[in-house]
PDB file of C-alpha atoms in Angstrom:
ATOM      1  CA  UNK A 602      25.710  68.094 104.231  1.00 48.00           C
ATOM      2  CA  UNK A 603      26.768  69.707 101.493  1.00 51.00           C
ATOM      3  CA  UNK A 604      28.504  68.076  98.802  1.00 50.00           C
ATOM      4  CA  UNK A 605      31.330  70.706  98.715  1.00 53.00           C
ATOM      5  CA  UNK A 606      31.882  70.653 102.331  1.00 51.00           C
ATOM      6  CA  UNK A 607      34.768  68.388 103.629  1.00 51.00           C
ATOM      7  CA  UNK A 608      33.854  66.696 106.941  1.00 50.00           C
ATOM      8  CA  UNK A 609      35.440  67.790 110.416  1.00 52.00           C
ATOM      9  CA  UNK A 610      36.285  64.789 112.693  1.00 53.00           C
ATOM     10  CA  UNK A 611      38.906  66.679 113.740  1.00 52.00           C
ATOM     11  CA  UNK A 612      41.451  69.334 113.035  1.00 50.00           C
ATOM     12  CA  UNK A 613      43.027  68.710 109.797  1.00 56.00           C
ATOM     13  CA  UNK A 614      46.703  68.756 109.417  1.00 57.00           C
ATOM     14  CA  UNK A 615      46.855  72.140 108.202  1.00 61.00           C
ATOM     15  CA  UNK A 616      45.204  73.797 110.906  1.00 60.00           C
ATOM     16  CA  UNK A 617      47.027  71.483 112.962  1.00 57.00           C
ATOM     17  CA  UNK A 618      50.419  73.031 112.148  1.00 55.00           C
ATOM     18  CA  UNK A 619      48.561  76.578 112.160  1.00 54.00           C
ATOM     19  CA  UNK A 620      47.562  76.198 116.090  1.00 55.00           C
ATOM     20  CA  UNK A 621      50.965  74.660 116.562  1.00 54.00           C
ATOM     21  CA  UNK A 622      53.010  77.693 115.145  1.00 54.00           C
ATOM     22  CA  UNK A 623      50.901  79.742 117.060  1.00 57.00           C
ATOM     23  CA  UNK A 624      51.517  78.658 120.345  1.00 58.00           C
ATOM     24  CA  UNK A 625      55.510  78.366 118.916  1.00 54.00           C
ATOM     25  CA  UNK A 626      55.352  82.041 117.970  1.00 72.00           C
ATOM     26  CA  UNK A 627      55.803  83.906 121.214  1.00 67.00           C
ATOM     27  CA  UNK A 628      58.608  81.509 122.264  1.00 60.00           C
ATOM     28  CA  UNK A 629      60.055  82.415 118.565  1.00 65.00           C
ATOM     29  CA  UNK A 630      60.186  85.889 119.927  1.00 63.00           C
ATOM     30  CA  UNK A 631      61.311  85.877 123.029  1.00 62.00           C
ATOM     31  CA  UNK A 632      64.716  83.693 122.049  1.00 70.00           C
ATOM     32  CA  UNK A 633      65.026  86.514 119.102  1.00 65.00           C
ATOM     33  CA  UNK A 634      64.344  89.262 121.639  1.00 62.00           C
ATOM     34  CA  UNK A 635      67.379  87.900 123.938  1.00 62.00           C
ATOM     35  CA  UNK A 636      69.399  87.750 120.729  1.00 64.00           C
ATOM     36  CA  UNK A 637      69.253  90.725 120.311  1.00 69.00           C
ATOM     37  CA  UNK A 638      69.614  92.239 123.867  1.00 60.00           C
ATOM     38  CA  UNK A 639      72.514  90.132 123.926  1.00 55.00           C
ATOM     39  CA  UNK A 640      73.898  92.094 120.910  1.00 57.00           C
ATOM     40  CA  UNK A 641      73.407  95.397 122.286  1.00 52.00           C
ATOM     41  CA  UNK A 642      74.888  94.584 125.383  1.00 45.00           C
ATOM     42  CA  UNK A 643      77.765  93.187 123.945  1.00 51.00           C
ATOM     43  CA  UNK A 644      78.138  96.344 121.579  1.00 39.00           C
ATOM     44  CA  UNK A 645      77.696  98.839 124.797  1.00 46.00           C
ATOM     45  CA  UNK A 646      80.216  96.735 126.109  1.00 43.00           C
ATOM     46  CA  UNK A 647      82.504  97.286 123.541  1.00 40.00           C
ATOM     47  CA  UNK A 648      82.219 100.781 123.894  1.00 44.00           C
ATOM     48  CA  UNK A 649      82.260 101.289 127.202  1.00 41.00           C
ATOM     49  CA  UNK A 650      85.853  99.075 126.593  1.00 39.00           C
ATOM     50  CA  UNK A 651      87.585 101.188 123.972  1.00 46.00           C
ATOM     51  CA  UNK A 652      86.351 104.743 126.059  1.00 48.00           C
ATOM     52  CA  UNK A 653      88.849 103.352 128.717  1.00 48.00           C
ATOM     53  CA  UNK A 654      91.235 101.901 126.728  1.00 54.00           C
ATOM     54  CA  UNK A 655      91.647 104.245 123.796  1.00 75.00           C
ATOM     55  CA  UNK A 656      95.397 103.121 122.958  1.00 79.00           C
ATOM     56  CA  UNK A 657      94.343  99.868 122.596  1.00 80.00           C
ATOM     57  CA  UNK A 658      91.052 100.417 120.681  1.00 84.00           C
ATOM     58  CA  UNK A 659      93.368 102.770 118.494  1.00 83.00           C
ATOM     59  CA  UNK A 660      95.867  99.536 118.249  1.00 84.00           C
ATOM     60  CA  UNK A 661      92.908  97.091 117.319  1.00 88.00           C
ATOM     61  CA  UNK A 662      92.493  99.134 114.519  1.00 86.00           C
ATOM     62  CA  UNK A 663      95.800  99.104 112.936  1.00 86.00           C
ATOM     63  CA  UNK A 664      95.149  95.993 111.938  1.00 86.00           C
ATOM     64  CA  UNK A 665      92.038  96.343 109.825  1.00 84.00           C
ATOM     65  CA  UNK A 666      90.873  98.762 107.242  1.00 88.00           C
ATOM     66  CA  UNK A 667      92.874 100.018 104.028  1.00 94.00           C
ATOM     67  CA  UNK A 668      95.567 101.856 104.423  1.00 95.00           C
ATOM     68  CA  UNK A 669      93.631 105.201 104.771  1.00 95.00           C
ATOM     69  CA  UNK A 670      91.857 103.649 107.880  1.00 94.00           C
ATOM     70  CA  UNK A 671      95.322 102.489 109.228  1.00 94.00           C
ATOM     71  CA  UNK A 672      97.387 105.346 108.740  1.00 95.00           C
ATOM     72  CA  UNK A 673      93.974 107.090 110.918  1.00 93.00           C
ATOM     73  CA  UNK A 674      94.833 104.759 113.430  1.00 93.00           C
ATOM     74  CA  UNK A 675      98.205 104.784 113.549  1.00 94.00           C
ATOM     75  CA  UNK A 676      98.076 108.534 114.117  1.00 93.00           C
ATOM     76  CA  UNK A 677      95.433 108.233 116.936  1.00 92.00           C
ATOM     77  CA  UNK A 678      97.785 105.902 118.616  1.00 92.00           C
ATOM     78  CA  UNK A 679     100.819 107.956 118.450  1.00 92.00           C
ATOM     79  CA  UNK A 680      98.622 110.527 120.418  1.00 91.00           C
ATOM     80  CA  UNK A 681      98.550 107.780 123.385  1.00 90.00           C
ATOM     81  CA  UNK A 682     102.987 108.030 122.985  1.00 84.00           C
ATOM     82  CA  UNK A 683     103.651 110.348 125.565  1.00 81.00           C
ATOM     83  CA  UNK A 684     101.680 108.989 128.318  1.00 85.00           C
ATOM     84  CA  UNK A 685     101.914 105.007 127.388  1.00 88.00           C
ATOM     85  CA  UNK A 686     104.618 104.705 125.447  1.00 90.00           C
ATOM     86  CA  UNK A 687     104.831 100.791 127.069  1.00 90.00           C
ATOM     87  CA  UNK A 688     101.220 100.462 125.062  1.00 91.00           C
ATOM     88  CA  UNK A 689     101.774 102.085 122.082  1.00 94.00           C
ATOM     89  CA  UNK A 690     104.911 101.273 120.902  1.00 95.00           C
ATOM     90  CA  UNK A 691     104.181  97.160 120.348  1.00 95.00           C
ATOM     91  CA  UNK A 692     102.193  98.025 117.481  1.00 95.00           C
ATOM     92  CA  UNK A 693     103.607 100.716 115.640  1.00 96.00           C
ATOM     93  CA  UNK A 694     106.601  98.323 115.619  1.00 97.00           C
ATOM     94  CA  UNK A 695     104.319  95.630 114.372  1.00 96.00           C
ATOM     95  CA  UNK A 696     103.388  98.049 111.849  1.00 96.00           C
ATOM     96  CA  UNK A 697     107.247  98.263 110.693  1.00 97.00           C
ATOM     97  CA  UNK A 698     105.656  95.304 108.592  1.00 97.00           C
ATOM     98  CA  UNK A 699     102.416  96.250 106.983  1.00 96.00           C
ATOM     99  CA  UNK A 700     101.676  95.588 103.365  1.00 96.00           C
ATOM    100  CA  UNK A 701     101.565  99.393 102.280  1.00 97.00           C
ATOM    101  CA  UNK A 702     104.812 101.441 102.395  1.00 98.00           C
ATOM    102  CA  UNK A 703     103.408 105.144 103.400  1.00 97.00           C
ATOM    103  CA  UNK A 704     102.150 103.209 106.972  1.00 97.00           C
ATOM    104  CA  UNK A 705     105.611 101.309 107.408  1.00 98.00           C
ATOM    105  CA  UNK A 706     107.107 105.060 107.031  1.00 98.00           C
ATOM    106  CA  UNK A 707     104.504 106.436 108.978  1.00 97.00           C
ATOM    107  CA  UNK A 708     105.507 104.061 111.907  1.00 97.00           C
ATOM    108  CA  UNK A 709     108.847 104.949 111.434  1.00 98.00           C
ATOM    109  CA  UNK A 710     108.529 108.176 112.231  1.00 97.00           C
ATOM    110  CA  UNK A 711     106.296 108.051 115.162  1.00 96.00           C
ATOM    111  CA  UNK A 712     108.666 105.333 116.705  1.00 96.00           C
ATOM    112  CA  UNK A 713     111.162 107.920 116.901  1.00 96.00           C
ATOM    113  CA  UNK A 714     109.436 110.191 118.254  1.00 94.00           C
ATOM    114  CA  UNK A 715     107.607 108.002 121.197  1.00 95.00           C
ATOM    115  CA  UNK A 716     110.763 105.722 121.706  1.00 95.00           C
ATOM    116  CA  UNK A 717     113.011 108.388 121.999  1.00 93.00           C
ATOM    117  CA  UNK A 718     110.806 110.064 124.152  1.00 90.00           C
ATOM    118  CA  UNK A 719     110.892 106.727 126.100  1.00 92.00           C
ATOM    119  CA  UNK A 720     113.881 106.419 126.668  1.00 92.00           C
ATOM    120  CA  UNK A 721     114.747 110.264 128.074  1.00 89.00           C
ATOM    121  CA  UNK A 722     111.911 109.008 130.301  1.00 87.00           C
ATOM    122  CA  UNK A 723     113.911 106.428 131.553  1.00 85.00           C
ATOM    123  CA  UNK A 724     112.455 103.865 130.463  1.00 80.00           C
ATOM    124  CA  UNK A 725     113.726 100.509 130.305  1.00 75.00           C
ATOM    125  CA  UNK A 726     111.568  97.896 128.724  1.00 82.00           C
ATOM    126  CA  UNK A 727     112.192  95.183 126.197  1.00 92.00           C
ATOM    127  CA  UNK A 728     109.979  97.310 123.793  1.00 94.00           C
ATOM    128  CA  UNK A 729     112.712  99.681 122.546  1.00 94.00           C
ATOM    129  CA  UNK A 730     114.989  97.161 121.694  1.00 95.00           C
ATOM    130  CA  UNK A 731     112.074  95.508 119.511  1.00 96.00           C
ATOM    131  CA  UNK A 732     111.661  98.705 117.797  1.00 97.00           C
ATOM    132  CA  UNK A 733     115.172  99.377 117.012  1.00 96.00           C
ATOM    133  CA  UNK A 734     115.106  96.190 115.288  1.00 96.00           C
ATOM    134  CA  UNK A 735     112.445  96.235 113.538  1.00 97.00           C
ATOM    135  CA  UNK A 736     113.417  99.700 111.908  1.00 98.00           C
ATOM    136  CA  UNK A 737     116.906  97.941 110.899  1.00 97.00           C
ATOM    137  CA  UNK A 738     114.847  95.275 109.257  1.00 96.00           C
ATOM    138  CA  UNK A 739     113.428  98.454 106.883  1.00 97.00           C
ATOM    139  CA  UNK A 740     116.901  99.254 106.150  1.00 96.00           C
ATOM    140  CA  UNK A 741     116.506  97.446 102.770  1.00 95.00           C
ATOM    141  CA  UNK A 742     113.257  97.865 102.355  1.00 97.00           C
ATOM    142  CA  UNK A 743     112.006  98.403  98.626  1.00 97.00           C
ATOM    143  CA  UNK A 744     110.356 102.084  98.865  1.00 98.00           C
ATOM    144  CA  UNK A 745     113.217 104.648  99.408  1.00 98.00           C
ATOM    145  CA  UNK A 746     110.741 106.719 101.824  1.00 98.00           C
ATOM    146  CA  UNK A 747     111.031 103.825 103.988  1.00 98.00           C
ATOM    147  CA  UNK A 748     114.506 103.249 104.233  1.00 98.00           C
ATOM    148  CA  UNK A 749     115.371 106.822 104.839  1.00 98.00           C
ATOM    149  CA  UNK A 750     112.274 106.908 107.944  1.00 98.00           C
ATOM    150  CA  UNK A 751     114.116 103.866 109.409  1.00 98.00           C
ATOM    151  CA  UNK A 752     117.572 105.596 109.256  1.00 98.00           C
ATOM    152  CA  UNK A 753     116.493 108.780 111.345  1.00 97.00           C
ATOM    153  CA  UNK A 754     114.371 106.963 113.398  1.00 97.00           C
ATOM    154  CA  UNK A 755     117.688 104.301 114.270  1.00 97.00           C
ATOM    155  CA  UNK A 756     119.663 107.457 114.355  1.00 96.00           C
ATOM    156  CA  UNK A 757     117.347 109.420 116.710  1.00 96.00           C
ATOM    157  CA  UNK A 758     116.666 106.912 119.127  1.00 95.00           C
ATOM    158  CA  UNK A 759     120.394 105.772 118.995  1.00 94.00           C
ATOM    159  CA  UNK A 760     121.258 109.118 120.390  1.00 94.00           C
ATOM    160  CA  UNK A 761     118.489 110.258 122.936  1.00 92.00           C
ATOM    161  CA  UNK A 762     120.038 110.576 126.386  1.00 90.00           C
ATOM    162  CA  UNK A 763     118.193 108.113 128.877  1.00 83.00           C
ATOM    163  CA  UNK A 764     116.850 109.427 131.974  1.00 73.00           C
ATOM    164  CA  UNK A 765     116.732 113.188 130.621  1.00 50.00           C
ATOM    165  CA  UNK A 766     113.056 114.053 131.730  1.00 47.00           C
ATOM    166  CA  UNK A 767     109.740 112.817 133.011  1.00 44.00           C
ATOM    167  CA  UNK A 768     109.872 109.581 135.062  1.00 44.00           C
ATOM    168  CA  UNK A 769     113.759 108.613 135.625  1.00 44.00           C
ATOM    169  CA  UNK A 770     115.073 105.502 135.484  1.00 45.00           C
ATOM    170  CA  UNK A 771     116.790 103.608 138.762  1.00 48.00           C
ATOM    171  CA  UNK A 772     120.425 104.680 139.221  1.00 48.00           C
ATOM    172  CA  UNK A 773     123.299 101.498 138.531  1.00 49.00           C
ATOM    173  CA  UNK A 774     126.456 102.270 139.591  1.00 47.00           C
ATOM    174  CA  UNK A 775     127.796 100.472 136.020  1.00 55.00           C
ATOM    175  CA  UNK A 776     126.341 103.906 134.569  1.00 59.00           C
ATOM    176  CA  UNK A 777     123.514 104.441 132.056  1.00 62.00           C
ATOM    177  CA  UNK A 778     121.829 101.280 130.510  1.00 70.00           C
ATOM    178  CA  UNK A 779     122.889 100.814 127.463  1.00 80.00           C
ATOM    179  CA  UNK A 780     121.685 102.220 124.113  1.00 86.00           C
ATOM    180  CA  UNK A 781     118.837 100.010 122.554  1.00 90.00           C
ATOM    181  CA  UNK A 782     120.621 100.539 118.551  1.00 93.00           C
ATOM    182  CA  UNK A 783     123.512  98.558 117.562  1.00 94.00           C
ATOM    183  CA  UNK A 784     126.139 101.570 116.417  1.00 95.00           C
ATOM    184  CA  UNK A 785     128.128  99.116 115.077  1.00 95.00           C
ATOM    185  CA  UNK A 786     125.391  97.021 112.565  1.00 95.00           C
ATOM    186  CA  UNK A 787     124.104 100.588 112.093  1.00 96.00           C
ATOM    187  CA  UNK A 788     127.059 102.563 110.754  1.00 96.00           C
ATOM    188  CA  UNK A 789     128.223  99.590 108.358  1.00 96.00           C
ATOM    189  CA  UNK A 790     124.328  99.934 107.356  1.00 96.00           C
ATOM    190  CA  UNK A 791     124.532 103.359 106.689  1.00 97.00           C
ATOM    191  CA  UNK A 792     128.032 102.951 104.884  1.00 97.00           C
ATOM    192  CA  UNK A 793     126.158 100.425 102.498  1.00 96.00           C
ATOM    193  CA  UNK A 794     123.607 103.301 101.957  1.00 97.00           C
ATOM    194  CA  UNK A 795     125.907 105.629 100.305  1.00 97.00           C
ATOM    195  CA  UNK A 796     125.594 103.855  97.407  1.00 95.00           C
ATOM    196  CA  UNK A 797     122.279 104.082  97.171  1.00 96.00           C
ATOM    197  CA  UNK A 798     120.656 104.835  94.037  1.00 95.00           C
ATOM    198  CA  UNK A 799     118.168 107.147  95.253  1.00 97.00           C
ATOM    199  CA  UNK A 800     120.125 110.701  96.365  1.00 97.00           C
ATOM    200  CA  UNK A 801     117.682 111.107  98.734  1.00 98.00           C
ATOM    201  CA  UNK A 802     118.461 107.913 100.463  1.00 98.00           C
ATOM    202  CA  UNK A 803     122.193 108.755 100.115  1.00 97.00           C
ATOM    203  CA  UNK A 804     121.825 111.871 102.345  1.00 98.00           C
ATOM    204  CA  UNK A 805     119.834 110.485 105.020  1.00 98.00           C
ATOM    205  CA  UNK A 806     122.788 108.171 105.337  1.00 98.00           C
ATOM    206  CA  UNK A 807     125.306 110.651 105.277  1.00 98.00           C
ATOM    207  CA  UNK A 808     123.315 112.763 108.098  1.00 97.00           C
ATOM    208  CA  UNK A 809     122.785 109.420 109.973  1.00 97.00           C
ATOM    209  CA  UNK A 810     126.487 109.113 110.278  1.00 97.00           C
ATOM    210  CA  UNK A 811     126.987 112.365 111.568  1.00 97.00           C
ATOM    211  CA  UNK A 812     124.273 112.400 113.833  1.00 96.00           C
ATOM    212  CA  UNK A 813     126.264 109.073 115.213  1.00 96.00           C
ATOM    213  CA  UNK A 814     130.030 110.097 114.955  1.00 96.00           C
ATOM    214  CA  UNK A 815     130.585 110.177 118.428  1.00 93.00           C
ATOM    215  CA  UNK A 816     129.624 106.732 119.061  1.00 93.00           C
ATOM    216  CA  UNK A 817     131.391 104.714 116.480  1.00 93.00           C
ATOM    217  CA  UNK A 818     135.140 106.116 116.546  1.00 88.00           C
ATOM    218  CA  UNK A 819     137.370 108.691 115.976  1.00 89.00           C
ATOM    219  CA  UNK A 820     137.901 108.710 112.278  1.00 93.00           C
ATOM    220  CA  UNK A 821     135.181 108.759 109.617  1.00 95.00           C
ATOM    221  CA  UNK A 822     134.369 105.630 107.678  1.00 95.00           C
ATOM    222  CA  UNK A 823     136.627 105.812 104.108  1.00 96.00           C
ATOM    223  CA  UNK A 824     133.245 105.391 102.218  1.00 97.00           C
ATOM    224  CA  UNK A 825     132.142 108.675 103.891  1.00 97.00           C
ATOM    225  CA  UNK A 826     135.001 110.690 102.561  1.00 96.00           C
ATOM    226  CA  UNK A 827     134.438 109.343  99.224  1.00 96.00           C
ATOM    227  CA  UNK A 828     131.117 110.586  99.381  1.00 97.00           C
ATOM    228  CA  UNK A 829     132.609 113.773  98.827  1.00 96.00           C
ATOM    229  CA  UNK A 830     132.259 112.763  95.183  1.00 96.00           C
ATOM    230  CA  UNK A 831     128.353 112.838  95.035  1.00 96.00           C
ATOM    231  CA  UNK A 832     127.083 113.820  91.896  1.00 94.00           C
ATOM    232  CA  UNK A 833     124.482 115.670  94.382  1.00 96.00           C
ATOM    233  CA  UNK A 834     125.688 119.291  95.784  1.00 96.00           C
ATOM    234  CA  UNK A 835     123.380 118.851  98.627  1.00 96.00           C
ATOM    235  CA  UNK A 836     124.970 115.493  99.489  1.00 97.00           C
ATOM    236  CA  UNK A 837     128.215 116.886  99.451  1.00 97.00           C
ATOM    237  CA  UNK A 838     127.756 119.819 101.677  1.00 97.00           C
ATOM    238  CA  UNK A 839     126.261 116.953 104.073  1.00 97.00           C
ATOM    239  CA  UNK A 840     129.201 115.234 103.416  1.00 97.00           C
ATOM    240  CA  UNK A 841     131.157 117.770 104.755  1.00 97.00           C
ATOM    241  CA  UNK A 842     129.275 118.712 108.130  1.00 97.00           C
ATOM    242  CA  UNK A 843     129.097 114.681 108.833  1.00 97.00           C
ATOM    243  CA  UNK A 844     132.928 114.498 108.648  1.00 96.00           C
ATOM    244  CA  UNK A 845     133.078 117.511 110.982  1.00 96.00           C
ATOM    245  CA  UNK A 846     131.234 115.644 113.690  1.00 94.00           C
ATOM    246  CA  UNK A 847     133.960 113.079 113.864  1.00 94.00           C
ATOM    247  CA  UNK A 848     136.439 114.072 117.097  1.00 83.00           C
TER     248      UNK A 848
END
């Protein structure tokens, strides 16, 4: 035997391990194989999930992304208002609250659009009233954009007539149900806003109270007429049409 040559009484370690991995290998495989069947499946699942339930797929997405990708989302959504308004509105109103102020705004001003919508619908559900108050919750918000969203959205869906079109709501013989907005908490919010710094902010609150005379009295507020004094020209002429409105 050569000197060089290592006897064989049996398979060393190494090729121990080799023949062991070996017969290990297709098991190795198969359990990575399923792992990744299972993967696909679950993504065609997830597909197959958000083609039947765009709203919601739209809705998952609101909550992820930048603001770019959310303010996307939040515009696909609103697409879903007019059809599943019960859907759609739970998150735009939790989107009263996101970090960036251009999608609070932006859910603003789709809330008053679907809710009001809503509510000429006839609709009666618990979600209105959770959007009305989470746009009064923007009434102090820090970005002026915001503030003056929430005010025409309060003021819009404040005054929508209920029952006015598409599925009507069950007749009570107490009359119409009542409005989701607080005229009350919303006029003395508005009457706080015409002191705004921002002119812009001051108008929308001037409009606001015009577009609400008729539910909060007979004579304007005092702070309204002394909004007559606006350093603003624009504001003033609102001014004037707001106190007009009044009976």
């Amino acid at each position: 035997m050569n000197e060089n040559q290592s006897p064989k009484p049996g398979a060393t370690g190494t090729e121990a391990d080799i023949k062991k991995t070996s017969r290990l290998t297709p098991v190795v495989r198969a359990i990575v194989a399923l792992v990744i069947c299972g993967g696909v499946l679950s993504w065609m699942a997830y597909v197959v999930w958000e083609s039947r339930h765009p709203a919601l797929a739209a809705a998952r997405r609101l909550k992820a992304g930048g603001p770019t990708q959310r303010l996307t989302a939040l515009r696909e959504l609103s697409e879903f208002g007019a059809t599943d308004s019960a859907t759609v509105i739970p998150p735009l109103t939790a989107a009263l609250k996101d970090d960036d102020a251009h999608v609070r705004s932006a859910a603003a001003d789709s809330l008053s659009l679907i809710a009001s919508y809503a509510i000429k619908g006839g609709s009666t559900g618990d979600e209105i009233p959770a959007a009305a108050s989470g746009l009064f919750s923007l009434l102090k918000d820090p970005d002026a954009a915001v503030r003056i969203a929430a005010m025409r959205a309060l003021a819009t869906i404040g005054t929508t007539p209920t029952g006015g079109g598409g599925r009507q709501a069950p007749k009570s013989v107490s009359g119409p149900p009542p409005s989701p907005v607080d005229f009350k908490h919303l006029a003395t919010a508005l009457t706080e806003s015409l002191g705004d710094q921002d002119a812009s902010v001051r108008l929308a609150a001037v409009q606001g109270l015009g577009a609400i005379a008729s539910k909060i009295g007979d004579e304007p507020p005092p702070a309204l007429i002394a909004a007559l004094e606006d350093q603003t020209p624009a504001n003033q002429a609102a001014v004037i049409t707001a106190v007009a409105r009044f009976p």
